[in-house]
XYZ file of C-alpha atoms in Angstrom:
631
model
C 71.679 124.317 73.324
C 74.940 122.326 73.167
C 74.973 121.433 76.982
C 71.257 119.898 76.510
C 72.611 118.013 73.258
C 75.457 117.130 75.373
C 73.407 115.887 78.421
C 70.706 113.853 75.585
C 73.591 112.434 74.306
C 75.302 110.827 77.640
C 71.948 109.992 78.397
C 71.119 107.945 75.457
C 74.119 106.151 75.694
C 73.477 105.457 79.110
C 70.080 103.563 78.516
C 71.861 102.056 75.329
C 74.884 100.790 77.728
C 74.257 100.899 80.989
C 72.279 102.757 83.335
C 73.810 105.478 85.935
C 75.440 103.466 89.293
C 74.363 105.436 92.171
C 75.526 104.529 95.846
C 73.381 102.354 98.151
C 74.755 100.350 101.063
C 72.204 97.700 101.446
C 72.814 96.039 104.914
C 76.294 97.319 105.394
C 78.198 97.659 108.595
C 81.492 97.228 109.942
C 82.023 94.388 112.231
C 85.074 93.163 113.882
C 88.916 93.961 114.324
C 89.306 91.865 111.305
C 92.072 93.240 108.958
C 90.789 94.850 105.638
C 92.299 92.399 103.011
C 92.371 89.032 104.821
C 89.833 87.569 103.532
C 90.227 89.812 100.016
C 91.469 86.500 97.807
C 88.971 83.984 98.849
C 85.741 86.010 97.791
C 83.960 84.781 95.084
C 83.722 86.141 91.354
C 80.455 87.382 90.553
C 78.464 84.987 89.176
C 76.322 84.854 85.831
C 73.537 84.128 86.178
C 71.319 81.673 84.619
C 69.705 83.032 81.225
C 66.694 81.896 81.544
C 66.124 83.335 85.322
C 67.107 86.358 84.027
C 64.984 87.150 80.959
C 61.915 85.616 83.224
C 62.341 88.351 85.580
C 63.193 91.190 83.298
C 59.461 89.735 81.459
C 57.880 90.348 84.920
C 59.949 93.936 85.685
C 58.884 95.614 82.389
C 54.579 94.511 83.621
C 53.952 97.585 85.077
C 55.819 99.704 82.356
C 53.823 98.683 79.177
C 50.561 98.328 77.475
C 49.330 94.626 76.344
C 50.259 95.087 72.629
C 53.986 96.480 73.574
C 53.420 93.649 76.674
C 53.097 90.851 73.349
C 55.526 92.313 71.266
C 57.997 91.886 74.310
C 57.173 88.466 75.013
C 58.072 87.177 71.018
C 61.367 89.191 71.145
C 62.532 87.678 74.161
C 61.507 84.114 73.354
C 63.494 85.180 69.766
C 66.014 85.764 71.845
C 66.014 82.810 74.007
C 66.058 80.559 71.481
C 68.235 82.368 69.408
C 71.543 84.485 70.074
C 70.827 84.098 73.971
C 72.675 80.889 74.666
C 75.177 81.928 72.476
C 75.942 85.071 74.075
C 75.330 83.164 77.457
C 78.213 80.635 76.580
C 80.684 84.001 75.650
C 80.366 85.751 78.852
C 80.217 82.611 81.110
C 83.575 81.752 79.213
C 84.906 85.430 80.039
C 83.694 85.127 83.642
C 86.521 81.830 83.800
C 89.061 84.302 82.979
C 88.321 87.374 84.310
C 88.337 88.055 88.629
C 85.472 90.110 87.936
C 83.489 89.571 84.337
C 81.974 93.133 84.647
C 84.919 95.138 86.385
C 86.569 96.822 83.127
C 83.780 97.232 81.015
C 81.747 99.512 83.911
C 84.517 101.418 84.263
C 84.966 101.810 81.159
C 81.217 102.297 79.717
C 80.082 103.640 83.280
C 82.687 106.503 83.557
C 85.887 106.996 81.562
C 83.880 107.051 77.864
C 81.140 109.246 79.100
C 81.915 112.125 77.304
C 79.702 114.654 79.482
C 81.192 116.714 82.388
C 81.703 114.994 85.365
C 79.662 118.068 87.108
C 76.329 116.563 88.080
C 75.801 114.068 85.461
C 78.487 111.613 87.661
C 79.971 113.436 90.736
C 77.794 113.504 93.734
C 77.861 116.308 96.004
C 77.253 115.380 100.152
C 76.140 118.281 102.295
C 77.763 117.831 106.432
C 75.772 119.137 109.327
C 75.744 123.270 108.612
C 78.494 124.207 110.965
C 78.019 127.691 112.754
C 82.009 129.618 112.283
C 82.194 133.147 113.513
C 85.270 134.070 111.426
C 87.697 132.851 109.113
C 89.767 131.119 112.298
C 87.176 128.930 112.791
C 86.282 128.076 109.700
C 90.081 127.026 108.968
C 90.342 125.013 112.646
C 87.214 122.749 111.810
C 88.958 122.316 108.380
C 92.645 121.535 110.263
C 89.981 118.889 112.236
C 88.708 116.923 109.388
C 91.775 116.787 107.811
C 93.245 115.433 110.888
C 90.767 112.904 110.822
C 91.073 111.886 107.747
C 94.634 111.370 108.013
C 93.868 109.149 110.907
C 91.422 106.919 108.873
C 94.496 106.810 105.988
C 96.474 105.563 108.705
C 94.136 103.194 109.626
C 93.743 102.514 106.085
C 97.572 102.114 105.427
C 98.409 99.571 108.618
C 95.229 97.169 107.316
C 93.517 98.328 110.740
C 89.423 99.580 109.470
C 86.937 96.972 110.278
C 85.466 94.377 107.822
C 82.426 95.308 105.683
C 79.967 92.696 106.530
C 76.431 91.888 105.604
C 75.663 89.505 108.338
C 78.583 87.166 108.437
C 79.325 87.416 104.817
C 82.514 89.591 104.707
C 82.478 92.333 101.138
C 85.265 93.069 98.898
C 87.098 96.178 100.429
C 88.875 96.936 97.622
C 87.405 100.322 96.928
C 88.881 101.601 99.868
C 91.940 101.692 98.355
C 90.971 103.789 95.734
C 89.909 106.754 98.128
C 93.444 108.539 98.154
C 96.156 109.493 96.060
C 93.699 108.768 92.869
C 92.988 110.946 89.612
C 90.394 110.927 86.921
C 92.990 111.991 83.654
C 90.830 113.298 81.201
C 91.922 111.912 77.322
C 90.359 112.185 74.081
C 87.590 109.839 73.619
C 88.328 108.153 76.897
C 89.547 109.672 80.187
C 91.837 106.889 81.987
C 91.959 106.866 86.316
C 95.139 106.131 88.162
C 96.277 105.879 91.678
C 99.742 107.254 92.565
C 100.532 105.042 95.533
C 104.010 104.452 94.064
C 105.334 107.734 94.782
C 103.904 107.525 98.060
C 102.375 110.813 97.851
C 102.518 112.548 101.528
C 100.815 116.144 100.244
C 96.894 117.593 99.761
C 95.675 120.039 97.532
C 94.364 123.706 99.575
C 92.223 125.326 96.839
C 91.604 129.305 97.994
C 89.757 132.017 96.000
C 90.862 129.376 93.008
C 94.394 129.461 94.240
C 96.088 125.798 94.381
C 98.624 125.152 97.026
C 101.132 122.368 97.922
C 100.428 121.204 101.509
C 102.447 118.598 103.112
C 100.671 116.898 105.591
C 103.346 114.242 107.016
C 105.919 115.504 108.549
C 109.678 113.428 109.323
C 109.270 109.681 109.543
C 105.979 109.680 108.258
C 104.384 111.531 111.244
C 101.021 113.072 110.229
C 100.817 117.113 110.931
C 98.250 117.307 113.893
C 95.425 119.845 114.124
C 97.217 122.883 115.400
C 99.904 122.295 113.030
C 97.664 121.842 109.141
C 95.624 125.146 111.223
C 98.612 127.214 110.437
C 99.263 126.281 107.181
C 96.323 126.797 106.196
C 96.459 130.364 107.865
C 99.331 131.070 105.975
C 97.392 129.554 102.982
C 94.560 132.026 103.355
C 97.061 135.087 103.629
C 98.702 134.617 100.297
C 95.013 133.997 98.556
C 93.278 137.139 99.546
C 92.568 138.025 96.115
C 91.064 135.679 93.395
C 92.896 134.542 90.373
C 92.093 132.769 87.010
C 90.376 129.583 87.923
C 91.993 127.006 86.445
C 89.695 124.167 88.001
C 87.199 125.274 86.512
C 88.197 123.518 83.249
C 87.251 120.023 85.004
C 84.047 120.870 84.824
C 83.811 120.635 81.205
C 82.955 117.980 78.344
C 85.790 115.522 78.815
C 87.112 115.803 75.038
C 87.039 120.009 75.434
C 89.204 119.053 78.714
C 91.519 116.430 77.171
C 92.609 118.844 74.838
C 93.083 121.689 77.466
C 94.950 119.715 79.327
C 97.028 118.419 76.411
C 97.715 121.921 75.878
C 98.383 122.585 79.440
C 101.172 119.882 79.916
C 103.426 120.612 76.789
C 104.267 123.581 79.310
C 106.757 122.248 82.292
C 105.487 124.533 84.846
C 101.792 123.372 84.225
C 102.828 120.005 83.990
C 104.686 119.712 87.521
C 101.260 121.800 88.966
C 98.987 119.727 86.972
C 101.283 116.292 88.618
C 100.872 117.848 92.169
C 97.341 117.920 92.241
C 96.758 114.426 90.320
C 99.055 112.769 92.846
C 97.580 114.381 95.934
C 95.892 112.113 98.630
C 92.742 114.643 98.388
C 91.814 118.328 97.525
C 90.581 120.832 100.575
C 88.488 123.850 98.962
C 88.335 126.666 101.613
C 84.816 128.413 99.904
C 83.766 131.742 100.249
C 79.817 131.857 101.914
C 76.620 131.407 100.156
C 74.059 134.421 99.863
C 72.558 134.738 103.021
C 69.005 133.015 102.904
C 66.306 132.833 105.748
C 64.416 129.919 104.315
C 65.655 126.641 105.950
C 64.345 124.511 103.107
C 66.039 127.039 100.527
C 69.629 127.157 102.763
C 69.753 123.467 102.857
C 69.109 122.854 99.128
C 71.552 125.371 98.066
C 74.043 124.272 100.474
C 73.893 120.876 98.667
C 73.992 122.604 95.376
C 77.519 124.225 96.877
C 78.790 120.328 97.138
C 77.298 119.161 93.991
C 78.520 121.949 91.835
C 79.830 124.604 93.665
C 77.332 127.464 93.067
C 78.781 128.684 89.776
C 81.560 130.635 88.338
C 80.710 133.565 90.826
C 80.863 131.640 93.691
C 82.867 128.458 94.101
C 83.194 126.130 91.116
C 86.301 127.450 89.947
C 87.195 126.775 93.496
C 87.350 122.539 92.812
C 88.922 120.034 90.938
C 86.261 118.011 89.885
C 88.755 115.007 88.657
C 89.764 114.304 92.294
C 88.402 111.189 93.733
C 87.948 113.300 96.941
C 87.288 116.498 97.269
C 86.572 118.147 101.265
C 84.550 121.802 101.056
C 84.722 123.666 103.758
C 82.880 127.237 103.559
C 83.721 130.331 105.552
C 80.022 130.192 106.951
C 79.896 126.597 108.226
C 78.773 125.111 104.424
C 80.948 121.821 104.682
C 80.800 118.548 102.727
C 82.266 116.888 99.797
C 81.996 115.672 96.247
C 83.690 112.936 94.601
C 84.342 111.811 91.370
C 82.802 108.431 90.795
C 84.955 105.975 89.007
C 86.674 104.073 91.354
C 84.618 103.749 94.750
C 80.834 103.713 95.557
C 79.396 106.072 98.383
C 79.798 103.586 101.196
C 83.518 104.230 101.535
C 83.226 108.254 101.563
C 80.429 107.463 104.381
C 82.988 105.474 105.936
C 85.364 107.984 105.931
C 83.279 110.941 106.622
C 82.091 109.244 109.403
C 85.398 108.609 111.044
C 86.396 112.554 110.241
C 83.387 113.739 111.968
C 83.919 111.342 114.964
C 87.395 113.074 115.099
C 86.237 116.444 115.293
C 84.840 115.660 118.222
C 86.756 114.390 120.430
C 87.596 117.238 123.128
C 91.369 116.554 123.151
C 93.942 116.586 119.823
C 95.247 113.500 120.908
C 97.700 113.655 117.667
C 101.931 114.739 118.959
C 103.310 117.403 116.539
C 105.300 116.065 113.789
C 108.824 117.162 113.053
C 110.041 118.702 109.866
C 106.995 120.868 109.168
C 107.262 122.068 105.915
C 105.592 125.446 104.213
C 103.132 125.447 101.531
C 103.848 125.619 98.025
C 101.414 127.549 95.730
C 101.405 126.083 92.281
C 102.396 127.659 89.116
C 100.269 128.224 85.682
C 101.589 129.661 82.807
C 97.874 130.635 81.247
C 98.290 131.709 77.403
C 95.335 133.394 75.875
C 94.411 130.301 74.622
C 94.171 128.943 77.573
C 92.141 131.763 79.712
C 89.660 131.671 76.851
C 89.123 127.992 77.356
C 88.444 129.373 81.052
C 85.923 131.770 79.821
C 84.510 129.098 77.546
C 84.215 126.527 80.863
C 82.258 129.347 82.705
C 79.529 130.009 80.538
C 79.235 126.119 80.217
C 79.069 125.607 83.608
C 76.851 128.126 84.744
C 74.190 127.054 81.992
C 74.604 123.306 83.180
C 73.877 125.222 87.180
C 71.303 126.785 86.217
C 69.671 123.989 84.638
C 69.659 121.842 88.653
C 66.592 122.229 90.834
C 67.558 120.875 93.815
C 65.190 120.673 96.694
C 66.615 119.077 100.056
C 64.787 118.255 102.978
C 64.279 116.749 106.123
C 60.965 114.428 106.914
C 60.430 114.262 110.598
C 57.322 112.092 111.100
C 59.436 108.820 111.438
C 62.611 107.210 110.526
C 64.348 103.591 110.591
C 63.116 103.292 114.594
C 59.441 103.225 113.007
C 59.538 100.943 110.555
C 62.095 98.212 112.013
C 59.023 98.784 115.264
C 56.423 97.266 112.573
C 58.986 94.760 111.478
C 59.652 96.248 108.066
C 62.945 97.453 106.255
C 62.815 101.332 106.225
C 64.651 101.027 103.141
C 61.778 99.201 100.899
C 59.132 101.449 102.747
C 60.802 104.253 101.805
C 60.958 102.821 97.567
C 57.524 102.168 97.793
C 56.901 106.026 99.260
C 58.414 107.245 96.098
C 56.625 104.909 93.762
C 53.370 106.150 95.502
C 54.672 109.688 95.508
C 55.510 109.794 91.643
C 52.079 107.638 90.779
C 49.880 110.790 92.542
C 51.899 113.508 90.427
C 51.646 111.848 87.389
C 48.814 108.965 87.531
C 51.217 106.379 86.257
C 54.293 104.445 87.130
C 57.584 105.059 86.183
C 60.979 102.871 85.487
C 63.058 103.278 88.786
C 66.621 102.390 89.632
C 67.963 101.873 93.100
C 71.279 100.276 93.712
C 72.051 97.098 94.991
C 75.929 96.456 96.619
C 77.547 93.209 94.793
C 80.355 93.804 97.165
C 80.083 90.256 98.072
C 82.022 89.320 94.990
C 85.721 89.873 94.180
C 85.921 93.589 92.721
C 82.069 93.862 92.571
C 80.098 96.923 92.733
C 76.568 97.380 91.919
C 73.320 96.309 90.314
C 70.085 97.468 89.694
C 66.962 97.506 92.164
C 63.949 97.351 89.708
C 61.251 99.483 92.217
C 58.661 99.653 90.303
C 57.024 96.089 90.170
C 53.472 94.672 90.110
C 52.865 94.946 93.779
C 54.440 98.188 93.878
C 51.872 99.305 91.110
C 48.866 97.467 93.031
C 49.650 99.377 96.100
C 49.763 102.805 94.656
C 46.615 102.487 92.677
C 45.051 101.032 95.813
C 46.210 103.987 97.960
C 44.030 106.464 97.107
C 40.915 104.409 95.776
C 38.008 105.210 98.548
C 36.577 101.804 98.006
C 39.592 99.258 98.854
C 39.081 98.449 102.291
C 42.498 99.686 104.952
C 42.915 95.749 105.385
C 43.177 95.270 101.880
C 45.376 98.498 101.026
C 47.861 96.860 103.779
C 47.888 93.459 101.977
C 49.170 95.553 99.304
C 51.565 97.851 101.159
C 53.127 94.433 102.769
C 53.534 92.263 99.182
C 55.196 95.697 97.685
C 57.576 95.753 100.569
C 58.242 91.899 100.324
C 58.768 92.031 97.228
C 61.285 94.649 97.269
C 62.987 92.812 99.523
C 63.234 90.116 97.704
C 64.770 92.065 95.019
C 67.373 93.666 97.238
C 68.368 89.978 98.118
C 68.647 89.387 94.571
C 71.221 92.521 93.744
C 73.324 91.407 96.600
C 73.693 87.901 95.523
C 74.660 88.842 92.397
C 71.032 87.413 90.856
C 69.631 90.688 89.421
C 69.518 91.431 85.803
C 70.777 94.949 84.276
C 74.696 93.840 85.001
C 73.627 90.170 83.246
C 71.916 92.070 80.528
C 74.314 94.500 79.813
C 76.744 91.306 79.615
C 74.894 90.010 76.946
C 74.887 93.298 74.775
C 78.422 93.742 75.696
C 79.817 90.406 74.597
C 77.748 90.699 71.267
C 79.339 94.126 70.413
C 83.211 92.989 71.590
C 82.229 90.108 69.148
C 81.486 92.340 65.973
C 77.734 90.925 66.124
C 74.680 92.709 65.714
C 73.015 94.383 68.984
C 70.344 91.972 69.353
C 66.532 92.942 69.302
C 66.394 92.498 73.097
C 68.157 95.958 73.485
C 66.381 97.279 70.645
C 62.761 97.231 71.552
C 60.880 99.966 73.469
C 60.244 97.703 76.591
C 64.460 97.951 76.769
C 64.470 101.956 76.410
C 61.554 102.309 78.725
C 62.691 99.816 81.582
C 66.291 101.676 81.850
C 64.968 105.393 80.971
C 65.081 106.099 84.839
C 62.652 108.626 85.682
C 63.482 108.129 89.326
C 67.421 106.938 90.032
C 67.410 106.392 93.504
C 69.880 105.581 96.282
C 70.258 105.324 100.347
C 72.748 107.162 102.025
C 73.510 104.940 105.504
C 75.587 107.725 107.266
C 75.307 108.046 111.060
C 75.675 111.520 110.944
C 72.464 114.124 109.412
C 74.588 114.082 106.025
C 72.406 114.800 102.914
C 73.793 113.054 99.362
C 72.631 114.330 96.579
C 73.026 114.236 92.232
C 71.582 114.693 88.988
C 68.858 112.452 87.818
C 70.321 110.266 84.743
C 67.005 111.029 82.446
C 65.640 114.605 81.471
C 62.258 114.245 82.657
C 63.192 112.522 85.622
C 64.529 112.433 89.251
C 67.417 112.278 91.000
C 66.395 111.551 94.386
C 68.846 110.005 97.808
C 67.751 110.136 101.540
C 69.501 109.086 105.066
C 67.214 107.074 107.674
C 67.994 108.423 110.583
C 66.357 106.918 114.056
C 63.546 109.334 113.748
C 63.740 111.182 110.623
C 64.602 110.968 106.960
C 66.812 113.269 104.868
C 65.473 113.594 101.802
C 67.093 115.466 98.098
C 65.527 115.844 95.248
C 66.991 116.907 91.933
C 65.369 117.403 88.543
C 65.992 119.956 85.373
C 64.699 122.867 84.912
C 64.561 122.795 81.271
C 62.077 119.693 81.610
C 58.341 120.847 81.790
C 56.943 118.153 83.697
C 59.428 117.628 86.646
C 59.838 120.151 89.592
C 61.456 118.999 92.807
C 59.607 120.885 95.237
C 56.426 119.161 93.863
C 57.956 116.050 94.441
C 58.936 116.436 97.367
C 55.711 117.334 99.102
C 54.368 114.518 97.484
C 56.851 112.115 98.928
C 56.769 113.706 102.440
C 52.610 113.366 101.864
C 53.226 109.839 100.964
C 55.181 108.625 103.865
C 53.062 110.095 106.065
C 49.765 108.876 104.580
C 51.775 105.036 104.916
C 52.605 106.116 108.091
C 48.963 106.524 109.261
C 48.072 103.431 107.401
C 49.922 101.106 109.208
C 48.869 102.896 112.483
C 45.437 100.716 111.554
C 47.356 97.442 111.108
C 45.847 95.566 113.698
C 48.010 94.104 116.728
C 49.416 90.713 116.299
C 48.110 87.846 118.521
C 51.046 87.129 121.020
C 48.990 83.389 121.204
């Protein structure tokens, strides 16, 4: 009962702040030789946009949402607003936008992340599942492990020297600044708020091993800053692995609780010197490697994949590999003992894109044939790390446990793999694969429950100094023609296409809009912001039902853009609703699904088949679009 109070609660003050940021990479590549922060000081700030643009498209978002009385009511309370408190509020932020290099920077982190109060465990963390590796033993397990870390290192050199390409949309070069954020950084957990820091002034040269809940010391750079190749992390971590055999108290475990039960654990935790230099070890790390024991075996593909993902989102439970983490990491690299791998990273300082990026680069690593990285001198051994755990403390462990598991056994996670089409398909009939794919769920969630449904999918502001994302509004008029359309026997297939193509246009056009820094949730949550820094009243805008029901996200949705078969995957952000991420591959789509189980009306597996139905009943439909005329 207290985790579901705890999750209502996060989530309330979610829709009453701001909605969940999820990861979506929108046109993204890397282009060019370019180095990373060249062109870092001449981006533009993100803009505000006009008020009047704004409330005129949040009128037209909420259409498909709301009844015509609720649809009238609306309208009065935003012209009350427009010609009341708006302009005021307008003139605040645009005055805090003059003196700020990003207007929205500090509040999202600190209303997006560091206030949140629930764990970090699902509600914020997302978990991303690798290619299932096939290890015959422990030795291979621990040299694909020695691999990605080498490959990481690599991309931290890379990172280091100002050498990784450019994030570009087109020619339009993105802020890059989130890269920096990837190592070396720590979510510290405080009373009321948690505060993140980087330790890049100690110039941290050491990783965290975490084994059977064991933390060790590994330095990973040997004399003059010469990165430990392959061969060389493989036996540490051999020697890692012989001094774990056993399990012990798992201390990590604690990060996966409510952040106030946490800050005052770790208060405790660090008026002992011992704990404190352990505790300092792992905050200053440049990442955290968890060497997992292996899931129950399962023949089910479907069921292997899904809890395989579970494994990176949570770890499995206090049985299997969540004390195994520390969830407070900004990176954390699983790799399993039966070819599990992945990662999960806390949130608050970079989006998706850059663990893509890095993963990415790992995975290229790993296969090259040769290790084309010298041995480094000065190899030193690794250091297990120290607790002194009072009873106090190890009750506070047996506390997190049952808190955890509850909060486990409350995910349904269903992850799958579409393989009627992917990108190649759609980009053939000139459409983006990523607004075909929004208006697959829309359609998807309309034939489960016969209406449509607020939807979030995230936009990239990285054109702007510092920026991060906005909202993607899915569910729109066209979007709600189209679905209604779908399945009516008497709308002709040349009319149900007319419908298919203005939902997909349209959702384009929105896209364009997040990127240029022209959508509305970030401006809106502005304007409720300013009015509360300014001891005014929360205006009616954010207190009507049209508000709560347009960011009550009963689908939050993102796209994963890695090259590899990598499945992302977290919680969904309301309790009826849906978490749900996918990959467009050429010619398939990876596709998770989350949901509660407490929540009567959601399942995942339904969902699924319904969006795997969906796309393929769009698939056949635009098999009927007739040719176009070459004349």
């Amino acid at each position: 009962m207290l985790l579901s109070l705890q999750r209502s609660t996060v989530i309330f003050w979610k829709r009453l702040v701001c909605p969940k940021m999820i990861r979506s990479f929108h046109g993204v590549r890397s282009l060019s030789s370019l180095k990373e922060f060249t062109v870092q000081e001449s981006l533009p700030s993100l803009p505000v946009p006009p008020l009047e643009q704004t409330l005129h498209k949040y009128e037209q978002s909420i259409q498909p949402l709301l009844g015509e009385e609720e649809l009238q009511h609306t309208h009065k309370v935003i012209e009350e607003f427009k010609k009341g408190i708006g302009p005021k509020l307008q003139e605040l932020l645009l005055e805090r936008a003059k003196s700020a290099e990003n207007w929205l920077s500090q509040w999202w982190l600190h209303y997006g992340y560091l206030s949140v109060r629930s764990p970090v465990v699902i509600n914020s963390n997302p978990g991303m599942l690798l290619p299932l590796q096939k290890f015959e033993g422990e030795k291979e397990q621990l040299k694909f492990a020695a691999k990605i870390i080498s490959g990481i290192l690599d991309y931290k050199i890379m990172l280091d020297e100002k050498r990784l390409p450019l994030d570009k949309v087109g020619q339009q070069p993105l802020c890059m600044q989130q890269y920096n954020n990837v190592f070396s950084g720590c979510r510290i957990p405080g009373v009321n708020t948690d505060f993140w820091k980087k330790f890049s002034d100690s110039k941290p040269q050491h990783i965290i091993v975490i084994s059977n809940n064991h933390l060790f010391s590994l330095q990973v750079f040997g004399k003059k800053n010469k990165p430990l190749n392959a061969e060389q992390i493989y036996k540490q971590l051999k020697t890692i692995k012989s001094e774990s055999k056993h399990p012990t108290s798992p201390v990590g475990i604690l990060t996966s609780e409510n952040r106030n039960a946490w800050a005052k654990i770790h208060k405790k935790l660090m008026k002992d010197k011992k704990n404190q230099a352990s505790l300092q070890s792992i905050q200053n790390s440049l990442f955290v490697l968890c060497l997992d024991k292996p899931m129950p075996l399962i023949q089910d593909p479907v069921a292997k994949m899904s809890m395989a993902g579970g494994m990176m989102l949570h770890g499995g439970g206090s049985e299997m590999n969540t004390g195994n983490r520390w969830f407070d990491k900004t990176l954390q690299i699983i790799i399993g003992h039966d070819g599990v791998s992945g990662l999960n990273y806390e949130h608050t300082s970079a989006e998706g894109v850059v663990l893509v990026s890095l993963i990415d680069h790992a995975l290229d690593f790993c296969l090259q044939k040769k290790n084309i990285v010298l041995p480094a001198a000065g190899v030193q051994e690794p250091v297990k790390l120290k607790f002194n755990i009072g009873h106090d403390i190890q009750s506070a462990i047996e506390t997190a446990k049952e808190n955890i598991d509850s909060l486990i056994d409350d995910v349904d996670l269903t992850i799958t793999d579409y393989t009627r089409f992917g990108k190649d398909f759609a980009k053939s009939m000139k459409l983006s694969p990523d607004a075909l794919v929004q208006i697959a769920l829309q359609l998807a969630y309309y034939r489960v429950y016969s209406e449509p449904c607020a939807t979030y999918e995230s936009g990239s502001t990285r054109r702007f100094k510092l920026g991060r994302t906005d909202t993607i509004r899915s569910c729109t008029v066209p979007s709600y023609l189209f679905t209604r359309a779908m399945d009516d026997t008497g709308v002709p297939v040349n009319e149900k296409l007319q419908f298919l193509h203005q939902a997909i246009q349209t959702h384009k056009n929105l896209i364009n809009d997040a990127i240029s820094g022209q959508a509305i949730d970030r401006h809106l949550l502005g304007l409720k912001l300013i009015a509360i820094e300014k001891g005014m009243n929360i205006p009616n805008l954010f207190m009507d039902t049209a508000y709560a029901t347009s960011v009550h996200h009963k689908i939050s949705s993102s796209q994963v853009s890695s090259k590899y078969n990598c499945s992302m995957n977290f919680g969904p952000t309301a309790p009826d609703g849906f978490g749900i991420c996918y990959n467009c591959q050429k010619s398939h789509i990876l596709i998770a699904v989350s949901a509660l189980n407490t929540s009567p009306d959601t399942c995942s597996k339904k969902m699924t088949n319904s969006i795997h139905q969906s796309l393929t009943d769009i698939y056949h439909l635009l098999q009927q679009e007739p040719p176009v005329s070459k004349l």
